[in-house]
Amino acid sequence: MAFRDDLDALKAQNESLRAQIEGNEERMARAERVLERAEAREDELSAARERILELESGPNGEAARDRRADAARSRRWWTVAVLALGAVALLQWVTHGQTERALEQQLAQTQAELASQRTELADAQEALRAERRAHRDTRRELALAGARPEVPDMDGLAQRAQEQLGDPALLDALRRVPGAERYLAGLEEAQAQAAAAQAAAGQAAAAQAAAAHTDGDRSPAGPTVAGEAPEAEAADSD
């Protein structure tokens, strides 16, 4: 708004200067008319001078010379007045012309600065809108993922999930966290390894139980002490 007010003020000042220039042109026109009247007056004085020359040959020659001197002084005063008025009008016209050109340059510079600031303002508004869009997109992604704006503790969640492999609520919470795929893959692999280890342990326990049952059937006296079994087997073979 300040630049627009300055622009309106410069336009008003420019119109005022134009009005002054038009006034100066009118005064110059009046000065030219005065000069024309002065030239006409000079013609009249020339005619009077010729009349005076005619009268000088008569008995009243001295009085005629005095009248001629008065006419010459009057003509000089008229000439000086007209020249002074023309010089003043010309000086005002030149001064106002320079002022008008300076104001036009200042107005053009102000308009250029205003256009530049409008461009900067548009760029800043566009950057702000882009930042707001990015912020809205981020919040929307977080809302869809069911996560809070804070950065989650991925390592802590992975450690808890590894400690509690059988907790489905913890696994569901971890699946809702963006970027937890590699942790879930590690957990699934750990679960598979744990299940395989449990199956192998079950198979080993079953095999051991079966072997113990078979040994019990072969030796009714009870289980043998470690280190005596080879000797009993050697006695049976004998």
Tab-separated table of C-alpha atoms in Angstrom:
chain	number	residue	atom	x	y	z
A	1	MET	CA	0.000	0.000	0.000
A	2	ALA	CA	2.880	2.405	0.701
A	3	PHE	CA	4.262	1.946	-2.830
A	4	ARG	CA	0.795	2.559	-4.311
A	5	ASP	CA	0.420	5.762	-2.271
A	6	ASP	CA	3.875	6.924	-3.444
A	7	LEU	CA	2.890	6.098	-7.014
A	8	ASP	CA	-0.336	8.116	-6.729
A	9	ALA	CA	1.586	11.033	-5.197
A	10	LEU	CA	4.116	10.985	-8.049
A	11	LYS	CA	1.303	10.921	-10.602
A	12	ALA	CA	-0.386	13.888	-8.922
A	13	GLN	CA	2.907	15.793	-8.846
A	14	ASN	CA	3.439	14.979	-12.525
A	15	GLU	CA	-0.023	16.349	-13.389
A	16	SER	CA	0.739	19.505	-11.390
A	17	LEU	CA	3.979	20.007	-13.302
A	18	ARG	CA	2.177	19.509	-16.590
A	19	ALA	CA	-0.327	22.177	-15.576
A	20	GLN	CA	2.539	24.533	-14.688
A	21	ILE	CA	4.188	23.854	-18.051
A	22	GLU	CA	0.932	24.631	-19.845
A	23	GLY	CA	0.712	27.870	-17.855
A	24	ASN	CA	4.273	28.741	-18.858
A	25	GLU	CA	3.419	28.048	-22.481
A	26	GLU	CA	0.461	30.416	-22.199
A	27	ARG	CA	2.709	33.093	-20.668
A	28	MET	CA	5.195	32.594	-23.513
A	29	ALA	CA	2.360	33.027	-25.997
A	30	ARG	CA	1.385	36.263	-24.256
A	31	ALA	CA	5.030	37.356	-24.353
A	32	GLU	CA	5.117	36.689	-28.079
A	33	ARG	CA	1.997	38.809	-28.519
A	34	VAL	CA	3.633	41.559	-26.474
A	35	LEU	CA	6.693	41.267	-28.692
A	36	GLU	CA	4.524	41.594	-31.769
A	37	ARG	CA	2.936	44.710	-30.295
A	38	ALA	CA	6.416	46.009	-29.525
A	39	GLU	CA	7.433	45.442	-33.121
A	40	ALA	CA	4.318	47.262	-34.237
A	41	ARG	CA	5.210	50.014	-31.825
A	42	GLU	CA	8.691	50.100	-33.296
A	43	ASP	CA	7.194	50.534	-36.727
A	44	GLU	CA	5.145	53.388	-35.391
A	45	LEU	CA	8.274	54.851	-33.866
A	46	SER	CA	10.060	54.533	-37.178
A	47	ALA	CA	7.260	56.425	-38.832
A	48	ALA	CA	7.425	59.003	-36.082
A	49	ARG	CA	11.181	59.243	-36.557
A	50	GLU	CA	10.683	60.008	-40.199
A	51	ARG	CA	8.152	62.629	-39.225
A	52	ILE	CA	10.638	64.069	-36.772
A	53	LEU	CA	13.284	64.230	-39.447
A	54	GLU	CA	10.869	66.158	-41.556
A	55	LEU	CA	10.146	68.510	-38.679
A	56	GLU	CA	13.823	69.019	-37.884
A	57	SER	CA	14.185	70.962	-41.033
A	58	GLY	CA	11.582	73.417	-39.700
A	59	PRO	CA	11.812	76.075	-36.965
A	60	ASN	CA	10.934	73.562	-34.134
A	61	GLY	CA	13.872	71.174	-34.720
A	62	GLU	CA	15.116	71.123	-31.107
A	63	ALA	CA	11.755	70.047	-29.702
A	64	ALA	CA	11.542	67.329	-32.332
A	65	ARG	CA	14.942	65.970	-31.284
A	66	ASP	CA	13.803	65.806	-27.666
A	67	ARG	CA	10.695	63.869	-28.636
A	68	ARG	CA	12.802	61.497	-30.691
A	69	ALA	CA	15.133	60.815	-27.712
A	70	ASP	CA	12.117	60.075	-25.501
A	71	ALA	CA	10.791	57.645	-28.087
A	72	ALA	CA	14.167	55.852	-28.256
A	73	ARG	CA	14.292	55.488	-24.463
A	74	SER	CA	10.758	54.123	-24.417
A	75	ARG	CA	11.614	51.626	-27.123
A	76	ARG	CA	14.657	50.412	-25.212
A	77	TRP	CA	12.602	49.920	-22.070
A	78	TRP	CA	10.022	47.911	-23.994
A	79	THR	CA	12.724	45.752	-25.537
A	80	VAL	CA	14.394	45.057	-22.174
A	81	ALA	CA	11.042	44.171	-20.570
A	82	VAL	CA	10.105	41.752	-23.351
A	83	LEU	CA	13.520	40.071	-23.294
A	84	ALA	CA	13.423	39.704	-19.498
A	85	LEU	CA	9.953	38.146	-19.616
A	86	GLY	CA	11.031	35.728	-22.355
A	87	ALA	CA	14.163	34.727	-20.417
A	88	VAL	CA	12.134	34.031	-17.266
A	89	ALA	CA	9.611	31.944	-19.194
A	90	LEU	CA	12.387	29.984	-20.941
A	91	LEU	CA	14.175	29.305	-17.635
A	92	GLN	CA	10.967	28.058	-16.038
A	93	TRP	CA	10.253	25.826	-19.024
A	94	VAL	CA	13.747	24.271	-18.916
A	95	THR	CA	13.603	23.794	-15.141
A	96	HIS	CA	10.181	22.181	-15.245
A	97	GLY	CA	11.262	19.956	-18.132
A	98	GLN	CA	14.222	18.669	-16.138
A	99	THR	CA	12.021	18.165	-13.076
A	100	GLU	CA	9.474	16.271	-15.138
A	101	ARG	CA	12.134	13.958	-16.577
A	102	ALA	CA	13.544	13.321	-13.094
A	103	LEU	CA	10.077	12.513	-11.781
A	104	GLU	CA	9.419	10.179	-14.702
A	105	GLN	CA	12.689	8.348	-14.001
A	106	GLN	CA	11.824	8.124	-10.296
A	107	LEU	CA	8.362	6.839	-11.177
A	108	ALA	CA	9.814	4.169	-13.494
A	109	GLN	CA	12.312	3.114	-10.810
A	110	THR	CA	9.546	2.914	-8.207
A	111	GLN	CA	7.403	0.822	-10.536
A	112	ALA	CA	10.345	-1.531	-11.196
A	113	GLU	CA	11.008	-1.909	-7.464
A	114	LEU	CA	7.316	-2.540	-6.857
A	115	ALA	CA	7.249	-5.231	-9.569
A	116	SER	CA	10.377	-6.857	-8.102
A	117	GLN	CA	8.880	-6.893	-4.617
A	118	ARG	CA	5.644	-8.325	-5.992
A	119	THR	CA	7.656	-11.126	-7.640
A	120	GLU	CA	9.529	-11.831	-4.397
A	121	LEU	CA	6.240	-11.856	-2.491
A	122	ALA	CA	4.711	-14.297	-4.987
A	123	ASP	CA	7.765	-16.587	-4.707
A	124	ALA	CA	7.595	-16.491	-0.915
A	125	GLN	CA	3.879	-17.276	-0.962
A	126	GLU	CA	4.461	-20.184	-3.352
A	127	ALA	CA	7.236	-21.558	-1.115
A	128	LEU	CA	4.961	-21.226	1.918
A	129	ARG	CA	2.159	-23.048	0.120
A	130	ALA	CA	4.566	-25.828	-0.901
A	131	GLU	CA	5.782	-26.153	2.682
A	132	ARG	CA	2.207	-26.316	3.946
A	133	ARG	CA	1.359	-28.984	1.366
A	134	ALA	CA	4.390	-31.025	2.411
A	135	HIS	CA	3.392	-30.650	6.067
A	136	ARG	CA	-0.168	-31.770	5.304
A	137	ASP	CA	1.112	-34.750	3.306
A	138	THR	CA	3.401	-35.754	6.170
A	139	ARG	CA	0.601	-35.503	8.706
A	140	ARG	CA	-1.705	-37.467	6.403
A	141	GLU	CA	0.884	-40.233	5.993
A	142	LEU	CA	1.411	-40.365	9.744
A	143	ALA	CA	-2.345	-40.501	10.313
A	144	LEU	CA	-2.746	-43.313	7.782
A	145	ALA	CA	0.153	-45.204	9.338
A	146	GLY	CA	-1.365	-44.796	12.792
A	147	ALA	CA	1.827	-43.289	14.150
A	148	ARG	CA	2.419	-40.154	16.160
A	149	PRO	CA	4.439	-37.275	14.737
A	150	GLU	CA	7.370	-38.241	16.966
A	151	VAL	CA	10.045	-40.528	15.486
A	152	PRO	CA	9.485	-44.072	16.850
A	153	ASP	CA	12.187	-45.999	18.694
A	154	MET	CA	12.702	-48.764	16.121
A	155	ASP	CA	15.568	-50.450	17.961
A	156	GLY	CA	13.608	-50.561	21.209
A	157	LEU	CA	10.571	-52.040	19.477
A	158	ALA	CA	12.712	-54.647	17.741
A	159	GLN	CA	14.406	-55.620	21.006
A	160	ARG	CA	11.067	-55.998	22.783
A	161	ALA	CA	9.669	-58.033	19.913
A	162	GLN	CA	12.722	-60.309	19.986
A	163	GLU	CA	12.287	-60.756	23.740
A	164	GLN	CA	8.575	-61.483	23.332
A	165	LEU	CA	8.291	-63.355	20.058
A	166	GLY	CA	4.905	-64.702	20.876
A	167	ASP	CA	3.257	-61.334	21.642
A	168	PRO	CA	0.849	-60.647	18.704
A	169	ALA	CA	-0.142	-57.196	20.021
A	170	LEU	CA	3.464	-56.053	19.893
A	171	LEU	CA	3.879	-57.405	16.361
A	172	ASP	CA	0.709	-55.607	15.226
A	173	ALA	CA	1.948	-52.361	16.760
A	174	LEU	CA	5.275	-52.815	15.009
A	175	ARG	CA	3.572	-53.443	11.642
A	176	ARG	CA	1.767	-50.084	11.903
A	177	VAL	CA	5.050	-48.212	12.230
A	178	PRO	CA	6.405	-46.907	8.864
A	179	GLY	CA	9.751	-48.398	7.852
A	180	ALA	CA	9.567	-51.469	10.138
A	181	GLU	CA	9.777	-54.034	7.328
A	182	ARG	CA	13.374	-55.030	7.989
A	183	TYR	CA	12.651	-55.508	11.679
A	184	LEU	CA	9.604	-57.634	10.922
A	185	ALA	CA	11.650	-59.736	8.511
A	186	GLY	CA	14.231	-60.331	11.234
A	187	LEU	CA	11.505	-61.229	13.718
A	188	GLU	CA	9.875	-63.667	11.329
A	189	GLU	CA	13.241	-65.299	10.684
A	190	ALA	CA	13.892	-65.497	14.424
A	191	GLN	CA	10.450	-67.014	14.947
A	192	ALA	CA	11.105	-69.583	12.229
A	193	GLN	CA	14.464	-70.468	13.779
A	194	ALA	CA	12.889	-70.731	17.229
A	195	ALA	CA	10.113	-72.958	15.888
A	196	ALA	CA	12.665	-75.149	14.109
A	197	ALA	CA	14.746	-75.345	17.289
A	198	GLN	CA	11.681	-76.270	19.309
A	199	ALA	CA	10.756	-78.950	16.780
A	200	ALA	CA	14.305	-80.331	16.796
A	201	ALA	CA	14.302	-80.322	20.592
A	202	GLY	CA	10.981	-82.164	20.609
A	203	GLN	CA	12.281	-84.732	18.171
A	204	ALA	CA	15.454	-85.199	20.223
A	205	ALA	CA	13.433	-85.629	23.412
A	206	ALA	CA	11.181	-88.164	21.732
A	207	ALA	CA	14.175	-90.098	20.407
A	208	GLN	CA	15.818	-90.062	23.811
A	209	ALA	CA	12.640	-91.315	25.462
A	210	ALA	CA	12.329	-94.089	22.912
A	211	ALA	CA	15.940	-95.117	23.435
A	212	ALA	CA	15.503	-95.152	27.190
A	213	HIS	CA	12.404	-97.317	26.850
A	214	THR	CA	14.266	-99.784	24.637
A	215	ASP	CA	17.185	-100.055	27.071
A	216	GLY	CA	14.772	-100.686	29.924
A	217	ASP	CA	13.257	-103.641	28.091
A	218	ARG	CA	16.685	-105.219	27.468
A	219	SER	CA	18.039	-104.929	31.071
A	220	PRO	CA	15.457	-105.932	33.665
A	221	ALA	CA	17.951	-105.430	36.510
A	222	GLY	CA	17.710	-101.713	35.884
A	223	PRO	CA	19.770	-99.159	34.211
A	224	THR	CA	23.508	-99.741	34.018
A	225	VAL	CA	26.067	-97.340	35.343
A	226	ALA	CA	28.091	-95.487	32.800
A	227	GLY	CA	31.250	-97.399	32.068
A	228	GLU	CA	29.753	-100.830	32.917
A	229	ALA	CA	27.688	-101.240	29.805
A	230	PRO	CA	30.613	-102.353	27.592
A	231	GLU	CA	31.571	-105.089	30.035
A	232	ALA	CA	28.001	-106.435	30.251
A	233	GLU	CA	27.780	-106.495	26.502
A	234	ALA	CA	31.113	-108.327	26.329
A	235	ALA	CA	29.883	-110.928	28.865
A	236	ASP	CA	26.727	-111.532	26.852
A	237	SER	CA	28.763	-111.991	23.735
A	238	ASP	CA	30.915	-114.580	25.455
